[in-house]
Amino acid sequence: MTEPKWRRPPLFGRVRHVHMVGIGGIGMSSIAEILLLRGFRVTGSDLKRSEITDRLEQLGATVYEGHRPEHIEGADVVVYSSAVRPQDNPETLEALRRRIPLIPRAEMLGELMRMKLGIGVAGTHGKTTTTSMVGLVVAEGGFDPTIIVGGKVTAFDSNAVAGEGDLIVIEADEYDRTFLRLTPTWAVVTSIEAEHLDIYRDLDDLLEAFRQFASSVPFFGAAILCLDDPNVQALMGKLDRRIRTYGLARQAEVRAENVRFEGFGSSFEVMVEGVSLGEMHLQVPGLHNVRNALAAVTVGLELDIPFARIRAGLERFTGVRRRFERLGEVQGILVIDDYAHHPTEIRVTLEAATTAMPDRRLVAVFQPHLYSRTRDFQEAFARAFVDADVLVVTEIYGAREAPIPGVSGALIADLARRFGHRDVHYVPELTQLPRYLQEHVLRPGDAVLFLGAGDIWRAARALLETLPHWAWPKSQSISPSHAAS
């Protein structure tokens, strides 16, 4: 047998054992899964076990509940999540004491991208869905990509795919300037809006970070920009790299025409510089998803993937967990869970719901995420629910933040009433939501949308579990068209 003329050095050199602090987060778990599938020993810790940590253990990881110095024993490198304060955590402090390399998640993500040709998908809104769509298109094109997404993709049944090909598709998060650690060959920017103002001074500071991200592509790559977004549009004159544009705007190179909505999906014609490539059908609702699909089409064309393959990839896409996820219909009530936590995302999600379900009453149940975001966007949040027939607000999910005096879920509820919403409820206790909804809000035929980036999903699933046992008042009968399927 002939010896090969060259050998490929091992990924990450002599590193064999990676310990991950905060391994249960959606971003950390995707990296952990890639490393496990690449043959690394992975250990990790988190405050609580979860469905995510259970999956990682099934793949071979060792997961500890809680943080203790001895958990890092034998590790060659320690990676910590953005939710971890390295100056306070016993495991990161022990890594420093032992002089074990200690790196943030963003650096590990950057190193994974550096090993391949990268496609980075960034944007204030839509990046998880767009990354998933791009991943499916690239996979359908035969590239066998590695894919790292900030959500569980239905088509993969995972938030990570460890491909053998030379391409990697990564969701590029702007929080904590994480995406500036990446070295993409193709940089997609879906949208830019004021967000993460605990990290960025103002919108101009955020725009500069996105400019740096889009400018990081090499001369043979491209920045792929949504021309419908005015802030993304503003980047164009500041970039010295090749640019491809997409959107509904007539000046976009890749655009959609004849958009039609059909229940929970849509159809449209894909046009490239005035030439029709053909019809596209999506299994997800909303005009925002048409734009997300156009981004994936543009990436596919950059990679010379035939349109038939691009279409096949996108038509396989059935959604991402917690992105307009239909959990089920019981007693005529359709329960939907969505990650929307910014006023624009909420407005777009409710518009999509109205288009998909014109005959249903829409009940929006909102858990604000972060005290600072609630304070900064309080009026925008209060105005975002105009398409909801009923608004129910629960208490803020603080996550990494300490409470801010005067900032609570009641603030949003009060402002919504002041701005003219006629049916607003404030239920501070998350655990009380299912019972309150059944006793005071819901009617047969309603669609109830649980919205937020915290743990509002728990209330959604609890409602779904209790609805079968709920006896409706005799005055509320279930119409045949809304009977449980």
Coordinates of C-alpha atoms in Angstrom, one line a residue:
M1 CA 0.0 0.0 0.0
T2 CA 1.4 3.4 -1.0
E3 CA 2.2 5.8 1.8
P4 CA 0.4 9.2 1.4
K5 CA 2.6 12.1 0.3
W6 CA 1.3 14.3 3.0
R7 CA -0.4 14.2 6.4
R8 CA -2.9 16.5 8.0
P9 CA -1.9 17.7 11.5
P10 CA -4.5 17.0 14.2
L11 CA -7.2 19.6 14.9
F12 CA -5.9 21.8 17.8
G13 CA -2.5 20.1 17.9
R14 CA -1.9 18.2 21.2
V15 CA -5.2 19.3 22.8
R16 CA -7.3 16.2 23.5
H17 CA -9.4 17.1 26.6
V18 CA -11.6 20.2 26.5
H19 CA -13.5 21.3 29.6
M20 CA -16.5 23.7 29.1
V21 CA -17.8 25.9 31.8
G22 CA -21.5 26.6 31.1
I23 CA -21.8 23.6 28.7
G24 CA -25.6 23.6 28.9
G25 CA -26.0 26.9 27.0
I26 CA -27.2 26.6 23.4
G27 CA -24.0 28.1 22.0
M28 CA -21.6 26.1 24.1
S29 CA -23.5 22.8 23.5
S30 CA -23.1 23.1 19.8
I31 CA -19.3 23.5 20.1
A32 CA -19.3 20.6 22.5
E33 CA -21.2 18.4 20.1
I34 CA -18.8 19.2 17.2
L35 CA -15.8 18.4 19.5
L36 CA -17.3 15.1 20.6
L37 CA -18.0 14.0 17.1
R38 CA -14.4 14.9 16.2
G39 CA -13.2 12.5 18.9
F40 CA -12.2 14.9 21.7
R41 CA -12.8 14.1 25.3
V42 CA -15.3 16.7 26.5
T43 CA -16.2 17.5 30.1
G44 CA -18.3 20.4 31.3
S45 CA -20.3 21.9 34.1
D46 CA -23.5 23.9 34.4
L47 CA -25.7 25.0 37.3
K48 CA -28.5 22.6 36.4
R49 CA -28.9 19.6 34.2
S50 CA -31.2 19.9 31.2
E51 CA -32.4 18.3 28.0
I52 CA -29.2 19.7 26.4
T53 CA -26.8 18.2 28.9
D54 CA -28.6 14.9 28.7
R55 CA -28.0 14.8 24.9
L56 CA -24.3 15.7 25.4
E57 CA -23.9 12.8 27.9
Q58 CA -25.5 10.5 25.4
L59 CA -22.8 11.6 22.9
G60 CA -20.1 10.8 25.4
A61 CA -19.5 14.0 27.4
T62 CA -19.1 14.0 31.2
V63 CA -21.3 16.8 32.6
Y64 CA -21.1 18.0 36.2
E65 CA -23.9 19.8 38.0
G66 CA -22.5 22.9 39.7
H67 CA -19.0 24.4 39.5
R68 CA -16.1 23.0 41.5
P69 CA -12.3 23.3 40.9
E70 CA -11.7 19.5 40.6
H71 CA -14.0 19.3 37.6
I72 CA -11.2 20.6 35.3
E73 CA -8.8 17.8 36.2
G74 CA -6.9 16.6 33.2
A75 CA -8.2 19.3 30.9
D76 CA -5.8 20.7 28.2
V77 CA -8.0 23.8 27.7
V78 CA -10.9 25.4 29.5
V79 CA -13.6 27.2 27.6
Y80 CA -16.2 29.4 29.3
S81 CA -19.5 30.8 28.1
S82 CA -20.5 34.5 27.9
A83 CA -22.8 33.8 30.9
V84 CA -19.8 33.0 33.1
R85 CA -17.7 35.6 34.9
P86 CA -14.2 34.1 34.7
Q87 CA -13.0 36.3 37.7
D88 CA -15.6 34.7 40.0
N89 CA -16.0 31.1 38.8
P90 CA -14.1 28.4 40.8
E91 CA -13.3 26.4 37.6
T92 CA -12.0 29.3 35.6
L93 CA -10.0 30.5 38.6
E94 CA -8.5 27.0 39.0
A95 CA -7.5 27.0 35.3
L96 CA -5.7 30.2 35.9
R97 CA -4.0 28.8 39.0
R98 CA -2.8 25.7 37.1
R99 CA -1.9 27.8 34.0
I100 CA -4.3 25.8 31.8
P101 CA -5.2 27.8 28.7
L102 CA -8.5 29.6 29.5
I103 CA -10.5 31.0 26.5
P104 CA -14.0 32.4 25.9
R105 CA -16.5 30.6 23.7
A106 CA -16.0 33.2 21.0
E107 CA -12.3 32.3 20.6
M108 CA -13.1 28.5 20.4
L109 CA -15.7 29.3 17.7
G110 CA -13.2 31.4 15.8
E111 CA -10.6 28.6 15.9
L112 CA -13.2 26.1 14.5
M113 CA -13.9 28.5 11.6
R114 CA -10.2 29.1 11.0
M115 CA -9.7 25.5 10.0
K116 CA -12.2 25.7 7.1
L117 CA -13.8 28.1 4.6
G118 CA -16.4 29.9 6.7
I119 CA -19.8 31.3 6.1
G120 CA -20.8 33.6 9.0
V121 CA -24.4 34.7 9.4
A122 CA -24.9 37.8 11.5
G123 CA -27.8 40.2 12.1
T124 CA -29.9 41.6 14.9
H125 CA -32.8 39.5 13.7
G126 CA -33.1 36.3 11.7
K127 CA -29.6 34.9 12.1
T128 CA -30.6 31.5 13.6
T129 CA -33.2 30.7 11.0
T130 CA -30.9 32.0 8.2
T131 CA -27.9 30.0 9.4
S132 CA -30.1 26.9 9.4
M133 CA -31.3 27.6 5.9
V134 CA -27.8 28.3 4.6
G135 CA -26.7 25.0 6.2
L136 CA -29.4 23.0 4.5
V137 CA -28.6 24.6 1.1
V138 CA -24.9 24.0 1.4
A139 CA -25.5 20.4 2.5
E140 CA -27.9 19.8 -0.4
G141 CA -25.2 21.2 -2.7
G142 CA -22.9 18.3 -1.7
F143 CA -20.4 20.1 0.5
D144 CA -21.0 18.1 3.7
P145 CA -20.5 21.2 5.8
T146 CA -20.0 21.6 9.6
I147 CA -22.9 23.7 10.9
I148 CA -23.1 25.5 14.3
V149 CA -26.5 27.1 15.0
G150 CA -28.0 28.9 18.0
G151 CA -31.1 26.7 18.0
K152 CA -32.2 23.1 17.5
V153 CA -32.9 22.7 13.8
T154 CA -35.8 20.3 13.1
A155 CA -34.1 18.9 9.9
F156 CA -30.9 18.1 11.8
D157 CA -32.6 17.3 15.2
S158 CA -29.6 19.2 16.6
N159 CA -27.9 22.6 16.8
A160 CA -24.7 21.2 15.3
V161 CA -23.6 19.0 12.4
A162 CA -20.0 17.8 12.1
G163 CA -19.4 17.5 8.4
E164 CA -16.3 16.2 6.7
G165 CA -16.2 18.9 4.0
D166 CA -14.2 22.1 3.8
L167 CA -17.0 24.5 4.6
I168 CA -18.3 25.6 8.0
V169 CA -21.5 27.5 8.5
I170 CA -21.7 29.5 11.8
E171 CA -24.3 31.7 13.4
A172 CA -22.2 34.9 14.1
D173 CA -23.5 36.5 17.3
E174 CA -22.9 40.2 17.8
Y175 CA -23.4 40.0 21.6
D176 CA -20.1 40.8 23.4
R177 CA -18.6 41.4 19.9
T178 CA -18.3 37.6 19.5
F179 CA -18.5 37.7 15.7
L180 CA -15.3 39.8 15.5
R181 CA -13.4 36.7 16.5
L182 CA -14.6 34.9 13.3
T183 CA -12.8 34.8 10.0
P184 CA -15.6 34.2 7.4
T185 CA -15.0 33.9 3.7
W186 CA -18.7 34.9 3.2
A187 CA -20.3 37.2 5.7
V188 CA -24.1 37.5 5.7
V189 CA -25.8 40.4 7.4
T190 CA -29.5 40.1 7.7
S191 CA -30.4 43.2 9.7
I192 CA -29.0 45.8 12.1
E193 CA -31.0 47.5 14.8
A194 CA -30.1 49.0 18.2
E195 CA -29.6 46.0 20.6
H196 CA -27.2 44.9 23.3
L197 CA -26.8 48.4 24.5
D198 CA -25.2 47.0 27.7
I199 CA -22.3 46.1 25.3
Y200 CA -22.4 48.8 22.7
R201 CA -22.4 52.6 23.4
D202 CA -25.0 53.3 20.8
L203 CA -26.2 52.4 17.3
D204 CA -23.1 53.9 15.7
D205 CA -20.9 51.7 17.8
L206 CA -22.9 48.6 16.8
L207 CA -22.8 49.6 13.1
E208 CA -19.0 49.9 13.3
A209 CA -18.8 46.4 14.7
F210 CA -20.9 45.1 11.8
R211 CA -18.7 47.0 9.4
Q212 CA -15.6 45.2 10.9
F213 CA -17.4 41.8 10.6
A214 CA -18.4 42.4 6.9
S215 CA -14.9 43.7 6.1
S216 CA -13.2 40.7 7.5
V217 CA -13.9 38.6 4.4
P218 CA -10.9 38.0 2.0
F219 CA -10.7 39.4 -1.5
F220 CA -12.1 36.1 -2.9
G221 CA -15.1 36.1 -0.5
A222 CA -18.1 38.4 -0.3
A223 CA -20.3 40.4 2.1
I224 CA -23.9 39.3 1.5
L225 CA -26.2 42.1 2.6
C226 CA -30.0 42.5 2.9
L227 CA -30.8 45.6 0.9
D228 CA -34.2 46.0 2.6
D229 CA -32.6 47.0 5.9
P230 CA -31.6 50.7 6.0
N231 CA -28.8 50.2 8.5
V232 CA -27.4 47.3 6.5
Q233 CA -27.7 49.5 3.4
A234 CA -25.5 52.1 5.1
L235 CA -22.7 49.6 5.3
M236 CA -22.3 49.3 1.6
G237 CA -20.4 52.6 1.1
K238 CA -18.0 51.6 3.9
L239 CA -16.8 48.3 2.6
D240 CA -13.9 47.6 0.3
R241 CA -14.9 44.0 -0.3
R242 CA -17.1 42.4 -3.0
I243 CA -20.8 42.8 -2.1
R244 CA -23.9 40.7 -3.1
T245 CA -27.3 42.0 -2.2
Y246 CA -30.7 40.3 -1.6
G247 CA -34.1 41.3 -0.5
L248 CA -37.5 42.5 -1.8
A249 CA -36.2 45.9 -2.9
R250 CA -36.1 46.3 -6.7
Q251 CA -32.3 47.2 -6.5
A252 CA -31.4 43.9 -4.8
E253 CA -29.5 41.4 -7.0
V254 CA -31.3 38.4 -5.6
R255 CA -35.0 39.1 -4.9
A256 CA -38.5 37.6 -4.5
E257 CA -41.5 38.5 -6.7
N258 CA -45.1 37.3 -6.6
V259 CA -44.9 36.4 -2.9
R260 CA -48.0 34.5 -1.8
F261 CA -48.8 33.2 1.7
E262 CA -50.5 29.8 2.1
G263 CA -51.3 28.9 5.7
F264 CA -48.0 28.3 7.5
G265 CA -46.0 28.6 4.3
S266 CA -45.3 30.8 1.4
S267 CA -44.4 30.7 -2.3
F268 CA -42.5 33.2 -4.5
E269 CA -40.5 33.5 -7.6
V270 CA -36.7 33.9 -7.3
M271 CA -35.2 36.6 -9.5
V272 CA -31.5 37.2 -10.1
E273 CA -30.7 40.5 -11.8
G274 CA -34.1 40.4 -13.6
V275 CA -33.9 36.8 -14.6
S276 CA -36.3 34.2 -13.1
L277 CA -34.6 31.1 -11.6
G278 CA -37.9 29.5 -10.7
E279 CA -40.5 29.1 -8.0
M280 CA -39.7 28.5 -4.3
H281 CA -42.0 27.1 -1.7
L282 CA -41.3 27.5 2.1
Q283 CA -42.8 25.5 5.0
V284 CA -42.4 28.5 7.4
P285 CA -44.6 31.6 7.6
G286 CA -43.9 35.3 7.2
L287 CA -42.3 37.8 4.9
H288 CA -39.2 37.8 7.2
N289 CA -38.6 34.1 6.3
V290 CA -38.8 34.9 2.6
R291 CA -35.9 37.3 3.2
N292 CA -34.0 34.7 5.2
A293 CA -34.5 32.2 2.3
L294 CA -33.1 34.8 -0.2
A295 CA -30.0 35.1 1.9
A296 CA -29.5 31.3 1.6
V297 CA -30.2 31.5 -2.1
T298 CA -27.5 34.1 -2.5
V299 CA -25.0 32.0 -0.6
G300 CA -25.9 29.0 -2.7
L301 CA -25.3 30.9 -5.9
E302 CA -21.9 32.1 -4.6
L303 CA -21.0 28.4 -4.3
D304 CA -22.3 27.6 -7.8
I305 CA -24.9 25.3 -6.4
P306 CA -27.6 24.6 -9.0
F307 CA -30.9 26.3 -8.3
A308 CA -32.7 23.0 -8.2
R309 CA -30.4 21.9 -5.3
I310 CA -30.9 25.3 -3.5
R311 CA -34.7 24.9 -3.8
A312 CA -34.5 21.3 -2.5
G313 CA -32.5 22.4 0.5
L314 CA -34.9 25.3 1.4
E315 CA -38.0 23.2 0.9
R316 CA -36.6 20.7 3.5
F317 CA -36.5 23.5 6.1
T318 CA -39.4 23.1 8.6
G319 CA -38.1 25.4 11.3
V320 CA -36.0 25.8 14.4
R321 CA -37.0 25.1 17.9
R322 CA -38.5 28.1 19.6
R323 CA -38.9 30.0 16.3
F324 CA -42.7 30.0 15.7
E325 CA -42.7 26.4 17.0
R326 CA -46.2 24.9 17.0
L327 CA -46.2 22.8 20.1
G328 CA -49.6 21.3 19.6
E329 CA -53.4 21.9 19.5
V330 CA -55.6 20.8 22.4
Q331 CA -59.2 21.6 23.0
G332 CA -59.2 23.9 20.1
I333 CA -56.3 26.0 21.4
L334 CA -53.1 26.1 19.3
V335 CA -50.0 26.7 21.4
I336 CA -47.0 28.3 19.7
D337 CA -43.6 29.0 21.3
D338 CA -41.3 31.7 19.9
Y339 CA -37.9 33.2 20.9
A340 CA -38.9 36.8 20.0
H341 CA -37.5 39.2 22.6
H342 CA -37.0 42.4 20.7
P343 CA -39.8 44.8 19.7
T344 CA -39.2 44.3 16.0
E345 CA -39.1 40.5 16.3
I346 CA -42.4 40.5 18.2
R347 CA -44.1 42.7 15.6
V348 CA -42.8 40.5 12.7
T349 CA -43.9 37.3 14.5
L350 CA -47.4 38.6 15.2
E351 CA -47.7 39.8 11.6
A352 CA -46.7 36.3 10.4
A353 CA -49.3 34.8 12.8
T354 CA -52.0 37.1 11.6
T355 CA -51.3 36.1 8.0
A356 CA -51.1 32.4 8.8
M357 CA -54.2 32.3 11.0
P358 CA -56.6 35.0 10.0
D359 CA -59.6 33.3 11.6
R360 CA -58.0 32.8 15.0
R361 CA -57.9 35.2 18.0
L362 CA -54.3 35.8 18.9
V363 CA -53.2 35.8 22.5
A364 CA -49.7 37.0 23.1
V365 CA -48.0 35.9 26.3
F366 CA -44.8 37.9 26.8
Q367 CA -41.9 37.4 29.2
P368 CA -39.5 40.4 28.9
H369 CA -35.8 39.4 28.7
L370 CA -33.3 41.5 30.6
Y371 CA -34.0 44.6 32.8
S372 CA -31.8 46.8 30.6
R373 CA -33.5 45.8 27.4
T374 CA -36.9 46.4 29.0
R375 CA -35.8 49.8 30.2
D376 CA -34.3 50.8 26.9
F377 CA -37.1 49.7 24.7
Q378 CA -40.1 50.0 27.0
E379 CA -42.3 52.1 24.6
A380 CA -41.3 50.0 21.6
F381 CA -42.3 46.8 23.4
A382 CA -45.6 48.4 24.5
R383 CA -46.4 49.3 20.8
A384 CA -45.3 46.0 19.4
F385 CA -48.4 44.0 20.3
V386 CA -51.0 45.9 18.2
D387 CA -51.7 42.7 16.2
A388 CA -52.4 40.7 19.4
D389 CA -56.1 40.5 20.4
V390 CA -55.0 39.9 24.0
L391 CA -51.7 40.7 25.7
V392 CA -50.5 38.9 28.8
V393 CA -47.2 40.1 30.4
T394 CA -45.3 38.2 33.0
E395 CA -42.3 39.2 35.0
I396 CA -38.8 40.0 33.5
Y397 CA -36.3 37.1 33.0
G398 CA -33.2 38.9 34.4
A399 CA -30.6 36.3 33.2
R400 CA -27.2 37.8 33.9
E401 CA -28.5 41.2 35.2
A402 CA -29.5 42.6 38.6
P403 CA -32.9 44.2 38.9
I404 CA -33.3 47.9 38.0
P405 CA -35.6 49.9 40.3
G406 CA -38.9 50.8 38.6
V407 CA -38.4 48.3 35.7
S408 CA -40.7 45.3 35.7
G409 CA -43.2 43.5 33.5
A410 CA -45.9 45.8 34.9
L411 CA -44.2 48.7 33.1
I412 CA -44.8 47.1 29.7
A413 CA -48.4 46.2 30.6
D414 CA -49.2 49.7 31.8
L415 CA -47.7 51.4 28.7
A416 CA -49.5 49.0 26.4
R417 CA -52.8 50.1 28.0
R418 CA -51.8 53.8 27.7
F419 CA -51.0 53.3 24.0
G420 CA -54.5 52.0 23.4
H421 CA -54.3 48.2 23.8
R422 CA -57.8 47.2 25.1
D423 CA -57.1 43.8 26.6
V424 CA -53.9 43.6 28.7
H425 CA -53.2 41.4 31.7
Y426 CA -50.2 41.3 34.1
V427 CA -49.4 38.0 35.7
P428 CA -46.0 38.2 37.5
E429 CA -45.7 34.6 38.4
L430 CA -44.7 32.4 35.5
T431 CA -46.1 29.3 37.2
Q432 CA -49.5 30.9 37.5
L433 CA -49.8 31.5 33.8
P434 CA -51.4 28.2 32.6
R435 CA -54.2 28.4 35.2
Y436 CA -54.8 32.2 34.7
L437 CA -55.0 31.8 30.9
Q438 CA -57.5 29.0 31.2
E439 CA -59.7 30.8 33.7
H440 CA -59.6 34.4 32.4
V441 CA -58.3 34.5 28.9
L442 CA -58.6 31.6 26.5
R443 CA -61.5 30.6 24.3
P444 CA -61.8 27.6 21.9
G445 CA -60.2 28.5 18.6
D446 CA -57.5 30.8 20.1
A447 CA -53.9 30.7 19.1
V448 CA -51.7 31.5 22.1
L449 CA -48.1 32.7 21.3
F450 CA -45.6 32.5 24.1
L451 CA -42.8 35.0 23.4
G452 CA -39.4 35.6 25.0
A453 CA -35.8 34.4 25.3
G454 CA -36.0 33.3 28.9
D455 CA -37.9 30.3 30.3
I456 CA -41.4 31.3 29.0
W457 CA -41.3 28.0 27.1
R458 CA -42.0 26.2 30.5
A459 CA -45.4 27.9 30.7
A460 CA -46.2 27.0 27.1
R461 CA -45.5 23.3 27.7
A462 CA -47.3 23.4 31.1
L463 CA -50.4 24.8 29.4
L464 CA -50.2 22.1 26.7
E465 CA -50.1 19.4 29.5
T466 CA -53.0 20.9 31.5
L467 CA -55.4 21.7 28.6
P468 CA -56.6 18.1 28.1
H469 CA -58.0 18.1 31.6
W470 CA -59.6 21.5 31.5
A471 CA -63.4 21.7 31.5
W472 CA -64.6 24.7 29.5
P473 CA -67.6 26.6 30.8
K474 CA -70.7 25.5 29.0
S475 CA -71.0 28.9 27.2
Q476 CA -67.7 28.2 25.5
S477 CA -68.2 25.3 23.0
I478 CA -65.5 24.1 20.6
S479 CA -66.3 24.6 17.0
P480 CA -65.6 21.6 14.7
S481 CA -63.0 23.6 12.7
H482 CA -61.0 24.1 15.9
A483 CA -61.3 20.6 17.4
A484 CA -58.0 19.0 18.5
S485 CA -56.3 17.1 15.8

